[in-house]
XYZ file of C-alpha atoms in Angstrom:
660
model
C 14.645 1.346 -1.549
C 11.832 2.467 -2.758
C 11.841 0.751 -5.801
C 12.619 -3.272 -3.922
C 9.547 -1.881 -2.285
C 7.224 -1.456 -4.432
C 9.076 -4.393 -6.796
C 8.055 -6.831 -3.447
C 4.678 -6.240 -2.615
C 3.384 -5.397 -6.679
C 4.424 -9.708 -6.479
C 2.980 -9.824 -3.884
C 0.220 -8.368 -4.548
C -0.211 -10.877 -8.649
C 0.597 -14.317 -5.629
C -1.666 -13.380 -3.566
C -4.582 -12.554 -6.623
C -4.119 -16.113 -7.972
C -3.891 -17.530 -4.603
C -6.507 -16.229 -2.352
C -10.183 -16.689 -3.056
C -12.701 -13.865 -1.541
C -13.637 -15.054 1.552
C -16.416 -13.664 4.162
C -18.992 -11.952 1.133
C -19.885 -8.360 3.510
C -20.285 -8.275 6.799
C -15.795 -8.318 8.682
C -13.516 -5.637 9.688
C -11.155 -4.618 6.756
C -13.615 -4.886 3.964
C -11.622 -1.757 2.743
C -13.304 -0.308 0.331
C -17.023 -1.451 1.140
C -18.012 -3.883 -1.968
C -18.942 -6.258 0.650
C -15.751 -8.382 0.098
C -12.682 -8.994 1.903
C -10.652 -9.816 -0.893
C -7.157 -8.458 -3.032
C -8.440 -5.687 -4.449
C -8.914 -4.771 -0.492
C -5.079 -5.128 -0.096
C -4.405 -3.197 -3.207
C -5.944 -0.303 -1.528
C -3.264 -1.115 0.980
C -0.956 -1.437 -0.660
C -1.775 2.151 -2.004
C -2.190 3.788 1.093
C 2.161 2.246 2.185
C 3.493 3.907 -1.412
C 2.075 6.883 -0.653
C -1.373 8.785 0.902
C -1.966 7.704 4.329
C -4.716 9.159 4.734
C -7.192 6.447 4.438
C -8.032 5.542 7.664
C -10.070 2.225 6.456
C -6.617 1.240 4.724
C -5.506 0.889 8.504
C -6.704 -2.826 8.963
C -5.101 -3.908 12.511
C -5.827 0.008 14.658
C -2.879 1.040 14.888
C -2.564 4.415 13.869
C 0.396 3.646 11.358
C -0.560 2.302 7.646
C 2.398 -0.819 6.918
C 2.299 -4.484 5.574
C 0.794 -5.249 9.120
C -2.575 -4.621 7.356
C -1.476 -6.501 5.036
C -0.635 -9.157 7.005
C -4.138 -9.171 9.132
C -6.178 -9.145 6.020
C -3.970 -11.267 5.148
C -5.573 -13.747 7.854
C -8.457 -12.635 6.731
C -8.492 -14.614 3.088
C -7.135 -17.796 4.476
C -8.988 -18.196 7.648
C -11.432 -15.510 7.943
C -11.574 -13.296 11.300
C -10.768 -15.519 14.852
C -13.811 -15.726 16.865
C -13.439 -17.782 19.866
C -16.880 -19.497 19.576
C -19.551 -20.000 18.030
C -21.776 -21.023 21.275
C -25.544 -20.627 21.013
C -26.012 -17.370 23.603
C -25.273 -13.975 23.951
C -22.523 -11.969 22.506
C -21.769 -7.861 23.831
C -19.308 -5.744 23.406
C -19.566 -2.348 24.944
C -17.689 0.693 24.079
C -17.513 3.739 26.495
C -16.805 6.689 25.050
C -15.296 10.678 25.372
C -12.581 11.905 23.534
C -11.378 8.170 22.927
C -13.618 5.280 22.404
C -12.621 2.603 25.552
C -13.870 -0.703 23.902
C -14.342 -4.199 25.155
C -14.404 -6.469 22.177
C -17.391 -9.251 21.384
C -17.186 -11.955 22.976
C -19.594 -14.067 24.639
C -21.511 -13.019 27.638
C -21.938 -15.847 29.868
C -21.557 -16.316 33.820
C -18.427 -17.554 32.872
C -17.206 -14.183 31.523
C -19.585 -12.146 33.055
C -16.719 -10.877 35.012
C -14.697 -9.383 32.401
C -17.759 -7.377 31.057
C -18.141 -5.679 34.950
C -14.805 -5.576 34.963
C -15.019 -3.166 31.741
C -17.376 -1.331 33.421
C -15.542 -0.777 36.571
C -12.512 0.090 35.178
C -14.192 3.639 32.473
C -13.817 6.528 33.498
C -15.509 10.524 32.626
C -13.653 12.674 30.479
C -14.461 15.933 28.131
C -15.656 15.027 24.392
C -18.269 13.256 23.101
C -17.885 10.619 20.418
C -21.870 9.883 19.974
C -21.468 9.524 16.059
C -18.652 8.456 15.621
C -18.508 5.560 19.035
C -22.534 4.844 16.795
C -20.279 4.575 13.549
C -17.453 1.820 14.744
C -20.087 -0.351 16.252
C -21.927 -0.448 13.564
C -18.518 -2.033 11.783
C -17.594 -4.450 15.218
C -21.460 -5.982 13.743
C -19.350 -7.132 10.698
C -17.775 -9.667 12.350
C -18.407 -12.691 10.706
C -18.871 -16.304 12.480
C -21.320 -15.611 14.757
C -23.944 -19.085 15.251
C -25.875 -19.157 12.074
C -29.823 -18.642 14.814
C -28.744 -15.132 15.393
C -32.208 -13.469 16.139
C -31.646 -10.348 17.340
C -28.951 -7.379 16.404
C -28.720 -4.729 18.269
C -27.174 -1.383 19.411
C -27.979 -0.520 22.409
C -26.832 4.521 23.032
C -26.895 6.061 25.988
C -25.866 9.976 25.946
C -26.422 12.800 27.523
C -25.949 15.267 25.070
C -25.252 16.632 21.678
C -22.287 15.208 20.026
C -18.764 16.354 20.481
C -15.527 15.884 18.441
C -17.686 13.208 15.441
C -16.199 14.674 12.708
C -12.673 15.366 13.639
C -12.803 11.169 13.497
C -13.093 10.614 9.810
C -13.148 12.328 6.325
C -16.453 11.833 5.366
C -18.670 14.076 6.554
C -18.818 17.650 6.776
C -21.431 18.814 8.876
C -23.114 16.437 12.140
C -26.334 16.988 10.338
C -24.011 14.426 7.254
C -22.929 12.528 9.652
C -25.968 11.517 11.496
C -28.114 10.975 9.027
C -25.074 8.199 7.212
C -25.451 7.253 10.757
C -29.340 6.325 9.964
C -29.171 4.685 6.924
C -26.526 2.603 7.784
C -29.002 1.642 11.135
C -31.371 0.758 8.529
C -29.641 -0.480 5.592
C -27.216 -2.775 7.309
C -27.860 -6.857 8.534
C -25.648 -9.385 10.139
C -26.978 -12.310 8.658
C -29.842 -11.568 7.419
C -30.921 -10.635 10.530
C -31.719 -5.966 10.745
C -29.845 -3.922 13.323
C -32.250 -2.889 16.815
C -31.057 0.386 17.654
C -32.518 1.808 20.993
C -30.898 5.355 22.027
C -32.137 6.271 25.617
C -31.226 10.160 26.580
C -31.186 12.022 29.457
C -31.982 15.328 28.555
C -31.348 17.492 31.288
C -29.832 21.289 31.506
C -27.096 20.305 30.817
C -28.311 20.306 27.584
C -27.508 23.353 24.695
C -29.774 21.698 22.398
C -32.840 20.200 23.424
C -33.779 19.684 19.314
C -30.412 18.307 18.323
C -30.860 16.474 20.810
C -34.044 14.689 19.685
C -33.269 14.713 16.555
C -29.898 12.329 17.390
C -32.396 9.949 19.414
C -34.215 9.584 16.708
C -31.741 9.307 13.842
C -29.519 6.965 16.307
C -32.308 4.912 16.552
C -34.495 2.180 14.050
C -37.942 3.616 15.318
C -39.348 6.331 16.501
C -40.404 3.816 19.312
C -36.477 3.063 20.522
C -36.088 6.691 21.123
C -36.646 6.793 24.420
C -36.384 10.202 26.057
C -35.872 10.098 29.857
C -34.920 12.874 33.584
C -33.584 11.320 35.379
C -31.213 8.190 35.774
C -33.544 5.848 37.996
C -35.051 6.700 34.479
C -32.131 4.978 32.656
C -32.111 1.196 34.562
C -36.063 1.228 33.378
C -35.574 1.820 29.782
C -32.125 -0.411 30.623
C -34.486 -3.608 31.546
C -37.346 -2.973 29.155
C -34.544 -3.301 25.789
C -33.605 -6.251 27.701
C -36.508 -8.251 28.170
C -38.226 -7.088 24.238
C -34.331 -8.941 23.592
C -35.077 -11.456 25.642
C -38.724 -11.861 25.296
C -37.739 -13.539 21.011
C -34.668 -15.270 21.685
C -36.248 -18.839 21.481
C -38.683 -20.071 18.858
C -40.277 -23.773 17.608
C -40.218 -25.953 15.624
C -43.784 -27.826 14.955
C -43.965 -31.315 12.892
C -47.576 -32.197 12.167
C -49.179 -35.771 10.169
C -51.786 -35.487 9.219
C -53.215 -37.589 6.535
C -53.218 -36.617 3.031
C -56.973 -34.986 1.736
C -57.729 -33.602 -2.084
C -56.757 -30.743 -3.870
C -58.162 -27.283 -2.654
C -58.145 -28.735 0.987
C -58.589 -26.089 3.228
C -56.929 -27.258 6.166
C -56.865 -25.067 9.367
C -54.480 -26.318 12.568
C -55.095 -24.745 15.450
C -53.435 -24.053 18.659
C -55.306 -22.739 20.787
C -57.789 -24.145 23.599
C -60.782 -23.956 21.139
C -63.704 -26.061 19.686
C -66.114 -27.208 16.757
C -68.111 -23.897 17.893
C -65.598 -21.739 18.411
C -62.965 -22.950 15.904
C -64.190 -19.968 13.791
C -62.705 -17.924 16.363
C -60.039 -18.965 16.603
C -56.863 -16.540 17.566
C -53.460 -19.176 16.785
C -53.390 -21.551 13.548
C -52.115 -21.962 9.821
C -54.471 -22.379 7.825
C -53.837 -23.970 4.162
C -54.832 -25.250 0.950
C -53.779 -29.021 0.230
C -52.488 -30.275 -3.228
C -52.671 -33.431 -3.761
C -49.962 -33.474 -6.565
C -47.195 -31.780 -4.399
C -48.064 -33.240 -1.132
C -47.834 -29.750 -0.116
C -50.047 -27.205 1.482
C -50.196 -24.172 -0.598
C -50.862 -19.947 0.373
C -50.386 -20.334 4.240
C -51.882 -17.675 6.588
C -50.006 -17.580 9.862
C -52.524 -16.069 12.593
C -51.164 -15.115 16.217
C -47.467 -15.984 14.799
C -44.723 -15.855 12.673
C -43.072 -18.509 10.464
C -39.947 -18.565 8.836
C -41.603 -21.661 6.069
C -43.032 -19.578 4.386
C -46.960 -19.444 2.431
C -46.416 -22.792 1.403
C -44.849 -26.001 2.715
C -43.702 -28.991 0.762
C -44.737 -32.295 2.573
C -40.942 -33.621 4.933
C -41.597 -37.493 4.069
C -44.560 -39.130 3.376
C -46.443 -42.623 5.127
C -48.927 -44.511 2.274
C -52.145 -41.517 3.872
C -49.734 -40.091 6.188
C -47.734 -37.110 5.196
C -45.809 -34.839 7.761
C -44.920 -31.504 6.675
C -42.855 -29.166 8.974
C -42.817 -25.428 10.399
C -39.979 -23.670 11.506
C -39.009 -20.696 12.702
C -42.374 -19.715 14.988
C -43.191 -17.241 17.819
C -46.611 -16.244 19.343
C -47.458 -13.223 19.705
C -48.353 -13.384 22.842
C -44.423 -14.943 22.976
C -45.987 -18.152 25.458
C -44.781 -22.074 23.376
C -47.154 -23.606 22.054
C -49.149 -26.681 23.716
C -48.905 -29.745 22.237
C -51.737 -30.576 23.674
C -53.860 -28.088 21.555
C -53.164 -29.049 18.172
C -56.362 -29.137 17.168
C -56.984 -30.229 12.581
C -60.014 -29.010 11.010
C -61.557 -29.014 7.820
C -63.456 -26.698 5.688
C -66.616 -27.870 4.419
C -67.839 -25.765 1.404
C -71.660 -27.144 1.456
C -71.852 -26.352 5.657
C -69.361 -23.813 5.295
C -68.245 -25.096 8.255
C -64.945 -26.029 10.432
C -64.960 -30.766 10.596
C -62.757 -31.139 12.627
C -60.154 -33.857 11.901
C -61.288 -37.582 13.513
C -57.559 -39.252 12.257
C -55.920 -36.300 13.994
C -53.940 -37.176 17.460
C -52.288 -34.737 19.973
C -50.820 -37.010 21.953
C -48.774 -38.825 20.099
C -47.774 -36.469 17.162
C -47.497 -33.862 16.637
C -44.494 -32.511 17.963
C -43.354 -29.071 18.910
C -39.925 -28.451 19.811
C -38.060 -25.584 20.884
C -35.252 -23.781 19.707
C -32.412 -21.058 21.527
C -31.108 -18.312 19.080
C -28.793 -16.607 19.621
C -27.695 -12.767 19.393
C -24.973 -9.577 19.385
C -25.855 -6.573 21.375
C -22.840 -3.685 20.933
C -23.424 -1.498 24.625
C -22.420 2.533 24.336
C -21.658 4.307 27.030
C -21.006 7.955 27.132
C -18.949 8.773 29.337
C -18.175 12.989 29.158
C -17.156 14.556 31.342
C -20.655 16.085 32.355
C -22.287 12.668 33.828
C -19.651 13.054 36.343
C -21.555 13.327 39.444
C -24.436 10.203 37.566
C -21.192 7.375 36.093
C -22.030 5.771 39.197
C -25.081 5.197 38.547
C -24.817 4.522 35.052
C -22.505 1.783 35.717
C -24.535 0.676 37.508
C -27.410 0.772 35.504
C -24.873 -1.395 32.297
C -24.516 -3.307 34.710
C -27.815 -4.555 35.696
C -28.168 -4.408 31.667
C -25.885 -6.755 31.565
C -26.860 -9.874 34.361
C -30.467 -8.992 32.044
C -28.604 -10.232 28.528
C -26.048 -13.188 30.401
C -29.088 -14.706 30.778
C -30.211 -14.646 27.373
C -30.942 -18.248 26.695
C -32.116 -18.579 30.695
C -35.635 -19.857 31.137
C -36.017 -19.703 34.600
C -37.087 -22.860 37.042
C -35.449 -25.036 34.033
C -32.779 -27.650 35.271
C -30.237 -29.484 32.790
C -29.052 -33.173 34.044
C -27.492 -35.195 32.006
C -28.692 -33.428 29.301
C -32.141 -33.820 30.490
C -34.052 -30.715 31.173
C -37.116 -30.666 33.662
C -38.661 -27.177 34.552
C -39.889 -26.249 38.390
C -42.624 -24.205 38.317
C -42.189 -20.592 41.291
C -44.825 -19.913 43.803
C -45.685 -17.380 44.856
C -46.696 -18.480 48.437
C -50.005 -17.524 50.656
C -52.765 -18.009 52.434
C -56.026 -21.038 51.753
C -57.739 -23.810 53.292
C -56.390 -26.944 53.439
C -59.279 -30.233 53.082
C -63.130 -30.134 54.123
C -65.649 -29.699 56.238
C -67.945 -31.548 57.627
C -70.549 -31.129 55.995
C -68.667 -33.366 52.983
C -67.926 -36.003 55.694
C -71.485 -36.506 56.260
C -72.026 -36.006 52.260
C -70.780 -39.105 51.747
C -68.614 -36.564 49.538
C -65.002 -36.845 51.154
C -63.110 -39.602 54.090
C -62.985 -38.571 57.267
C -58.844 -37.735 57.527
C -59.575 -34.499 55.068
C -61.371 -32.485 57.802
C -61.141 -30.874 59.525
C -61.170 -27.533 56.629
C -57.863 -25.331 58.833
C -56.197 -22.083 57.130
C -52.300 -22.944 56.236
C -50.334 -20.472 55.447
C -47.190 -20.753 53.293
C -44.325 -19.771 52.155
C -42.954 -18.692 48.415
C -41.504 -21.843 46.559
C -41.219 -23.912 43.820
C -42.937 -27.517 42.204
C -42.356 -29.734 39.765
C -44.559 -29.107 36.688
C -44.593 -32.521 35.354
C -44.295 -35.623 37.370
C -40.376 -37.104 37.557
C -40.172 -39.015 34.380
C -38.968 -42.006 33.477
C -35.933 -40.193 31.876
C -35.013 -37.602 34.653
C -35.334 -41.022 36.751
C -32.799 -42.534 34.466
C -30.076 -39.514 34.133
C -29.991 -39.221 37.561
C -29.944 -43.193 39.117
C -29.047 -44.780 35.249
C -32.003 -47.642 36.187
C -35.433 -47.906 34.847
C -38.118 -49.478 37.815
C -41.205 -48.537 36.225
C -43.347 -51.423 34.893
C -44.876 -49.342 32.088
C -42.112 -48.506 28.795
C -42.303 -47.604 25.697
C -42.301 -44.201 26.171
C -39.471 -42.275 28.555
C -41.727 -38.788 28.793
C -43.705 -41.313 31.259
C -44.273 -41.022 34.562
C -41.757 -42.865 36.907
C -42.903 -45.341 39.182
C -41.647 -48.507 40.877
C -40.486 -46.380 43.225
C -40.926 -46.183 47.064
C -40.177 -42.960 49.410
C -36.873 -44.126 50.855
C -35.994 -44.523 46.311
C -37.157 -40.872 46.265
C -34.902 -39.697 48.845
C -31.910 -41.434 46.655
C -32.792 -39.945 43.550
C -33.348 -36.579 45.172
C -29.502 -36.911 47.007
C -28.258 -38.018 43.368
C -30.131 -34.812 41.890
C -28.756 -31.985 44.604
C -25.077 -33.338 44.231
C -25.539 -33.281 41.110
C -27.391 -29.172 40.193
C -25.812 -28.321 43.928
C -29.074 -27.589 45.013
C -31.832 -28.597 47.602
C -34.489 -30.394 45.940
C -37.427 -32.064 47.844
C -40.149 -33.763 48.416
C -43.397 -31.325 48.839
C -45.146 -30.874 51.975
C -48.634 -32.175 51.984
C -50.057 -28.654 52.429
C -47.580 -27.522 49.721
C -49.003 -30.325 47.265
C -52.659 -29.467 48.197
C -51.908 -25.809 47.904
C -50.063 -26.473 43.676
C -52.757 -28.718 42.904
C -56.004 -26.172 43.725
C -54.232 -23.977 42.007
C -52.138 -21.428 44.349
C -53.701 -17.976 44.991
C -55.279 -18.760 41.319
C -57.393 -21.271 42.574
C -61.099 -20.694 41.105
C -61.947 -24.210 44.078
C -62.522 -27.158 41.145
C -62.951 -30.314 42.008
C -59.581 -32.041 40.535
C -56.488 -29.642 40.048
C -57.577 -27.493 37.312
C -61.331 -28.358 35.894
C -64.836 -29.942 37.561
C -64.376 -32.250 33.623
C -61.686 -35.504 35.428
C -60.961 -36.149 31.629
C -60.109 -32.715 30.383
C -56.952 -32.631 33.295
C -56.133 -36.850 34.048
C -55.492 -39.684 33.224
C -57.916 -42.059 35.636
C -59.688 -45.022 35.549
C -62.337 -44.407 33.268
C -60.021 -44.284 30.574
C -56.845 -45.817 31.039
C -58.299 -48.791 33.623
C -61.499 -49.833 31.965
C -60.204 -49.694 28.776
C -58.437 -53.139 29.399
C -54.933 -54.052 29.632
C -55.242 -55.212 25.666
C -55.727 -51.588 25.089
C -52.621 -48.657 24.192
C -54.151 -46.626 26.803
C -54.437 -49.046 29.824
C -51.848 -47.139 32.851
C -49.551 -44.313 32.909
C -50.004 -41.523 29.714
C -47.111 -39.288 28.814
C -46.437 -36.665 31.402
C -48.482 -32.791 30.383
C -50.502 -34.948 27.693
C -53.387 -33.432 29.556
C -54.691 -29.884 30.283
C -53.029 -27.955 32.658
C -54.213 -26.505 35.976
C -54.115 -22.851 36.913
C -50.986 -22.281 38.059
C -49.729 -23.990 34.475
C -49.072 -27.671 36.854
C -49.950 -31.017 35.089
C -51.295 -34.036 36.532
C -51.872 -32.999 39.482
C -54.638 -35.548 39.633
C -54.318 -38.929 38.045
C -51.349 -40.517 35.846
C -49.773 -41.349 38.656
C -49.859 -40.685 42.803
C -47.232 -38.549 44.474
C -45.412 -39.366 47.400
C -45.718 -36.179 49.586
C -42.804 -35.396 52.477
C -44.484 -35.914 55.474
C -46.107 -38.313 57.741
C -48.964 -39.916 57.891
C -51.168 -38.131 60.341
C -54.573 -36.045 61.636
C -55.208 -32.716 61.052
C -55.039 -29.674 63.340
C -57.710 -27.536 63.527
C -55.679 -24.699 64.129
C -53.932 -22.208 62.071
C -50.461 -23.370 60.613
C -47.655 -21.504 58.647
C -45.506 -23.556 56.283
C -46.503 -27.073 58.545
C -44.603 -30.323 57.785
C -46.689 -33.185 59.000
C -46.356 -35.162 61.763
C -42.763 -35.807 64.008
C -43.308 -39.474 63.348
C -45.797 -42.055 62.053
C -46.011 -45.826 59.972
C -46.583 -44.667 56.313
C -46.010 -41.576 54.961
C -49.085 -39.376 52.968
C -48.906 -40.020 49.482
C -52.042 -37.540 47.316
C -53.334 -36.830 43.848
C -54.702 -39.921 42.717
C -53.614 -42.312 39.435
C -54.150 -43.951 36.281
C -57.075 -46.733 38.380
C -58.485 -44.366 41.051
C -62.372 -43.246 40.732
C -63.296 -39.574 40.425
C -63.651 -39.456 43.319
C -60.779 -40.969 45.066
C -58.590 -38.181 42.382
C -60.504 -35.131 43.882
C -58.108 -32.506 45.290
C -58.669 -33.015 49.465
C -58.460 -36.874 49.141
C -55.360 -38.468 50.948
C -53.755 -41.625 50.450
C -50.762 -42.933 52.510
C -48.188 -45.921 52.027
C -45.570 -47.550 53.763
C -42.648 -45.993 53.048
C -40.744 -48.652 51.689
C -43.748 -49.521 49.179
C -43.234 -49.830 45.446
C -46.476 -49.463 43.119
C -47.200 -49.465 39.315
C -49.673 -46.466 40.594
C -46.754 -43.900 42.690
C -44.467 -42.163 40.969
C -43.319 -38.436 41.914
C -43.411 -34.565 42.051
C -39.826 -32.618 43.263
C -40.344 -29.002 45.473
C -37.178 -26.944 46.160
């Protein structure tokens, strides 16, 4: 019988050696000989184990506690098809292990709102028992991270470990190590050396030091050994601190979940010319003090930028970038994987091009570079892979429910890995709402302003208004969003769907909002007049400017001088792409100019008494409009200026912004 089995396995081995390729260079369970491949050599080791020495735990590929032909079948599946992973969707992948005398594991799976309950249920199912397989749990977690078929945009790979004591029992789970110190060092080396899709492992260890820890020095040594750097080794003294640390770790992982692709179009210049693209707000006097820029030397021969320096950011494009295309005198270059050190997003309006002039020893602005069309900034969201390891030893009995709560809060935070607060998407079109804390402000103007001819009668009296928290659109509703909801294109100014929608009445806006709410399940609405003015002034961050965000109208608005007076034959005539001017203190754009914006209120006189969340008169004939438009003169562009129109009116200068 043994000879028959041996013959069959040898034939199987020979056939597979001829037929099966090597698959998945590195990083999957089943790499029995740890050579970085799953191939026929691993199958041969399992055959040897079946026929003779069954003491090699690595040959138990399917983890059933025995080494049989079933393990060979698993390897064949790996080699032919790769491991079965249900999805390669961008987002968060998580696995959880609770450890005491055994490992209780929820395999790595995609985490989102539809699957989170399974993770919560697993946390609830954990229980405490004697033992603490700390080292062994980390060892197996590293193995689990080696599964193939994760998204190629993997940005973060992490192990998050919680422990309340020293290791107990891990040496009994493997024959590789003789001492705990040897095992700990091996894990430290694995954490440092292991990469998944080219990404290093970020290993965080949170250790609760209390009277149960008999050797504080060894406890701290474990924290450092099981962390990828000293900053990620965290000693705490209470369970509340554990939750705080878990949230900080989640914030650290989520903060780097997005990168940006920057496309620049600029004129080719002579070889050796130094070019700087600044991404922060600078001018000709402060360009030398820029803290966020891309700078390099142009090569005419290769149409490339060389010796590139990235200031205030990281970028995956390297120190030399060739033109992706050339169109006459213009070259197009693409910079991928940009992440600003400030963790903010690139603001297109801030991008400027500068040339270094040797004779003058200063930077000169390019006259052929415009930030209002190109460059283009595209946001790309990444994926993450996290193993959460939880100490479930019996010493935790009194604190275990708190640990479970902290774990669930960590899971909830990671569930929203690629969710931007306030971002909504409808039929593929995204729009951003900005949350405001509310507060008290003075609405309107006093009589002095009217007497001086600087304001209109209906803007007074100045009165105190208190508002509850609310959200308001970062921009006016665009033609793109209108089409995504309504399927129509009412606007008179076309050519770019990022222009604000216009030619919409107050009643049209109500129909849009009704449909939007049906799609999203939210309760979007028009802002009240008081909410609009509070937001336009900058809310609690207001600097008291005449216009929204500045006393210089050209900085923040498309208005009469730069959009109407230029004449109908000019490309600048009419509305413009939203957010192509500077925003105000709250990051809201075009609160002044571009298009007037409908408010929910009936138009009527102000009340001089202090008010809380006012909504205007109970009835009326005309609805309030605010903000001025592309053909408004400066006086009509002030944050206190009030307009009014019939609810059925449509105009080339009349649009709206959402509130929530």
